[in-house]
C-alpha cells in the first residue's frame, strides 16, 4: 500500500491512543473496519509498540485498576482482557498483584453499595412500627422474622 495510506493508519492509531490505551487487537479491529490493509495495520501498530506508545501490558494494567476500583471481579476482568487479545500470562501476572483480601474487600464494598437499600428499608420498617406504638424489642423481632420469611 502507499505511504499515504500508512500515514492515515498512523494518524488513526494516534487518535485512538490519545483517548485511552488500546490493546493491539482493539486497534486492529477498529482499523480493519475502516478498510485499511491488514499488513499495513500490523506494521503501523508495531511502529507504535516499538516507540512504547502502544502496550498491551499497560492497557491491561490500566484496565484492571479501573475495573478493580469500580468493584468488578477478576473473572469479569479476565474475560474482557481475553476478548481484547491480551496475553493470559500478562493478565495473570497483573492480577496476582491483588490479594484475596483486596478482592473480598472489593466484593463486600460492591454488596454494600448495591444492597444498602436493605438498611434503608429496615429503618423505614422501624419508623413505621414505632409510629404504630410497638416496643423496640418487638420491632426488632418482627423485622428479623420478616426478613427470614422473605429470604
Tab-separated table of C-alpha atoms in Angstrom:
chain	number	residue	atom	x	y	z
A	1	UNK	CA	0.000	0.000	0.000
A	2	UNK	CA	1.018	3.628	-0.373
A	3	UNK	CA	2.788	5.579	2.343
A	4	UNK	CA	-0.192	7.956	2.319
A	5	UNK	CA	-2.376	5.080	3.483
A	6	UNK	CA	0.208	4.173	6.111
A	7	UNK	CA	0.182	7.771	7.341
A	8	UNK	CA	-3.618	7.607	7.604
A	9	UNK	CA	-3.293	4.459	9.691
A	10	UNK	CA	-0.720	6.098	11.963
A	11	UNK	CA	-2.936	9.158	12.400
A	12	UNK	CA	-5.892	6.946	13.299
A	13	UNK	CA	-3.830	4.953	15.814
A	14	UNK	CA	-2.536	8.182	17.320
A	15	UNK	CA	-6.108	9.498	17.719
A	16	UNK	CA	-7.237	6.270	19.396
A	17	UNK	CA	-4.287	6.218	21.781
A	18	UNK	CA	-4.777	9.871	22.733
A	19	UNK	CA	-8.227	8.989	24.042
A	20	UNK	CA	-7.161	5.914	26.054
A	21	UNK	CA	-4.890	2.884	25.959
A	22	UNK	CA	-5.954	0.206	23.475
A	23	UNK	CA	-4.882	-3.383	23.062
A	24	UNK	CA	-3.299	-4.416	19.782
A	25	UNK	CA	-6.401	-6.439	18.903
A	26	UNK	CA	-8.702	-3.468	19.566
A	27	UNK	CA	-6.629	-1.273	17.261
A	28	UNK	CA	-6.564	-3.958	14.573
A	29	UNK	CA	-10.340	-4.331	14.760
A	30	UNK	CA	-11.014	-0.588	14.548
A	31	UNK	CA	-8.647	-0.149	11.614
A	32	UNK	CA	-9.935	-3.176	9.700
A	33	UNK	CA	-13.432	-1.691	9.920
A	34	UNK	CA	-12.014	1.366	8.125
A	35	UNK	CA	-10.862	-0.993	5.332
A	36	UNK	CA	-7.147	-0.483	5.822
A	37	UNK	CA	-4.807	-3.231	4.668
A	38	UNK	CA	-4.118	-5.762	7.446
A	39	UNK	CA	-0.398	-5.948	6.725
A	40	UNK	CA	-0.097	-2.148	6.864
A	41	UNK	CA	-2.130	-2.085	10.070
A	42	UNK	CA	0.208	-4.568	11.742
A	43	UNK	CA	3.347	-2.737	10.657
A	44	UNK	CA	1.947	0.569	11.938
A	45	UNK	CA	0.931	-0.951	15.269
A	46	UNK	CA	4.427	-2.445	15.520
A	47	UNK	CA	5.833	1.057	14.957
A	48	UNK	CA	3.771	2.396	17.880
A	49	UNK	CA	4.709	-0.593	20.012
A	50	UNK	CA	8.426	-0.111	19.270
A	51	UNK	CA	8.099	3.534	20.334
A	52	UNK	CA	6.387	2.328	23.556
A	53	UNK	CA	3.268	4.261	22.559
A	54	UNK	CA	1.147	1.106	22.486
A	55	UNK	CA	1.437	-1.626	25.072
A	56	UNK	CA	-0.935	-4.487	25.820
A	57	UNK	CA	0.590	-4.713	29.285
A	58	UNK	CA	-0.012	-1.036	30.025
A	59	UNK	CA	-3.534	-1.332	28.593
A	60	UNK	CA	-4.244	-4.329	30.841
A	61	UNK	CA	-2.717	-2.662	33.896
A	62	UNK	CA	-4.917	0.416	33.459
A	63	UNK	CA	-7.984	-1.674	32.679
A	64	UNK	CA	-7.517	-3.846	35.778
A	65	UNK	CA	-7.013	-0.811	38.022
A	66	UNK	CA	-10.126	0.946	36.703
A	67	UNK	CA	-12.305	-2.162	36.962
A	68	UNK	CA	-10.972	-3.023	40.429
A	69	UNK	CA	-11.840	0.497	41.597
A	70	UNK	CA	-15.298	0.023	40.044
A	71	UNK	CA	-15.721	-3.118	42.210
A	72	UNK	CA	-15.507	-5.598	39.322
A	73	UNK	CA	-14.138	-9.069	39.963
A	74	UNK	CA	-11.192	-10.930	38.434
A	75	UNK	CA	-13.335	-13.261	36.295
A	76	UNK	CA	-15.035	-10.370	34.523
A	77	UNK	CA	-11.670	-8.650	34.082
A	78	UNK	CA	-10.030	-11.807	32.670
A	79	UNK	CA	-12.915	-12.346	30.281
A	80	UNK	CA	-12.738	-8.825	28.894
A	81	UNK	CA	-8.962	-8.823	28.546
A	82	UNK	CA	-9.066	-12.213	26.828
A	83	UNK	CA	-11.655	-10.823	24.420
A	84	UNK	CA	-9.391	-7.843	23.662
A	85	UNK	CA	-6.465	-10.148	22.898
A	86	UNK	CA	-4.239	-9.532	25.908
A	87	UNK	CA	-1.913	-12.467	26.613
A	88	UNK	CA	-3.106	-14.643	29.521
A	89	UNK	CA	0.325	-14.562	31.166
A	90	UNK	CA	0.214	-10.755	31.286
A	91	UNK	CA	-3.289	-10.835	32.756
A	92	UNK	CA	-2.426	-13.431	35.412
A	93	UNK	CA	0.756	-11.578	36.365
A	94	UNK	CA	-1.066	-8.276	36.769
A	95	UNK	CA	-3.988	-9.822	38.661
A	96	UNK	CA	-1.555	-11.503	41.055
A	97	UNK	CA	-0.682	-8.016	42.325
A	98	UNK	CA	-4.070	-8.008	44.067
A	99	UNK	CA	-4.518	-10.138	47.190
A	100	UNK	CA	-7.518	-12.302	48.008
A	101	UNK	CA	-8.282	-9.874	50.847
A	102	UNK	CA	-8.412	-6.990	48.358
A	103	UNK	CA	-10.867	-8.918	46.169
A	104	UNK	CA	-13.004	-9.783	49.210
A	105	UNK	CA	-12.984	-6.140	50.344
A	106	UNK	CA	-13.983	-5.112	46.834
A	107	UNK	CA	-16.828	-7.650	46.766
A	108	UNK	CA	-18.064	-6.517	50.198
A	109	UNK	CA	-17.945	-2.903	49.062
A	110	UNK	CA	-19.934	-3.793	45.933
A	111	UNK	CA	-22.535	-5.552	48.081
A	112	UNK	CA	-22.755	-2.615	50.467
A	113	UNK	CA	-23.292	-0.217	47.594
A	114	UNK	CA	-25.847	-2.414	45.842
A	115	UNK	CA	-27.792	-3.513	48.883
A	116	UNK	CA	-27.578	-0.514	51.215
A	117	UNK	CA	-31.236	-0.083	50.365
A	118	UNK	CA	-31.964	-3.042	52.673
A	119	UNK	CA	-30.839	-0.955	55.636
A	120	UNK	CA	-32.980	1.942	54.427
A	121	UNK	CA	-35.987	-0.366	54.252
A	122	UNK	CA	-35.301	-1.719	57.748
A	123	UNK	CA	-35.137	1.862	59.055
A	124	UNK	CA	-38.455	2.643	57.375
A	125	UNK	CA	-39.954	-0.505	58.920
A	126	UNK	CA	-38.706	0.562	62.352
A	127	UNK	CA	-40.179	4.036	61.935
A	128	UNK	CA	-43.467	2.590	60.708
A	129	UNK	CA	-43.807	0.163	63.617
A	130	UNK	CA	-42.674	2.823	66.124
A	131	UNK	CA	-45.427	5.116	64.841
A	132	UNK	CA	-47.837	2.221	65.410
A	133	UNK	CA	-46.801	2.087	69.063
A	134	UNK	CA	-44.727	-1.114	69.225
A	135	UNK	CA	-41.835	-1.645	71.644
A	136	UNK	CA	-38.279	-1.647	70.265
A	137	UNK	CA	-37.715	-5.337	71.080
A	138	UNK	CA	-40.979	-6.262	69.373
A	139	UNK	CA	-39.992	-4.215	66.326
A	140	UNK	CA	-36.524	-5.830	66.121
A	141	UNK	CA	-38.015	-9.330	66.412
A	142	UNK	CA	-40.718	-8.566	63.834
A	143	UNK	CA	-38.138	-7.291	61.344
A	144	UNK	CA	-35.952	-10.387	61.875
A	145	UNK	CA	-38.932	-12.678	61.293
A	146	UNK	CA	-39.981	-10.645	58.255
A	147	UNK	CA	-36.540	-10.980	56.653
A	148	UNK	CA	-36.271	-14.698	57.491
A	149	UNK	CA	-39.610	-15.364	55.771
A	150	UNK	CA	-38.658	-13.219	52.766
A	151	UNK	CA	-35.340	-14.986	52.156
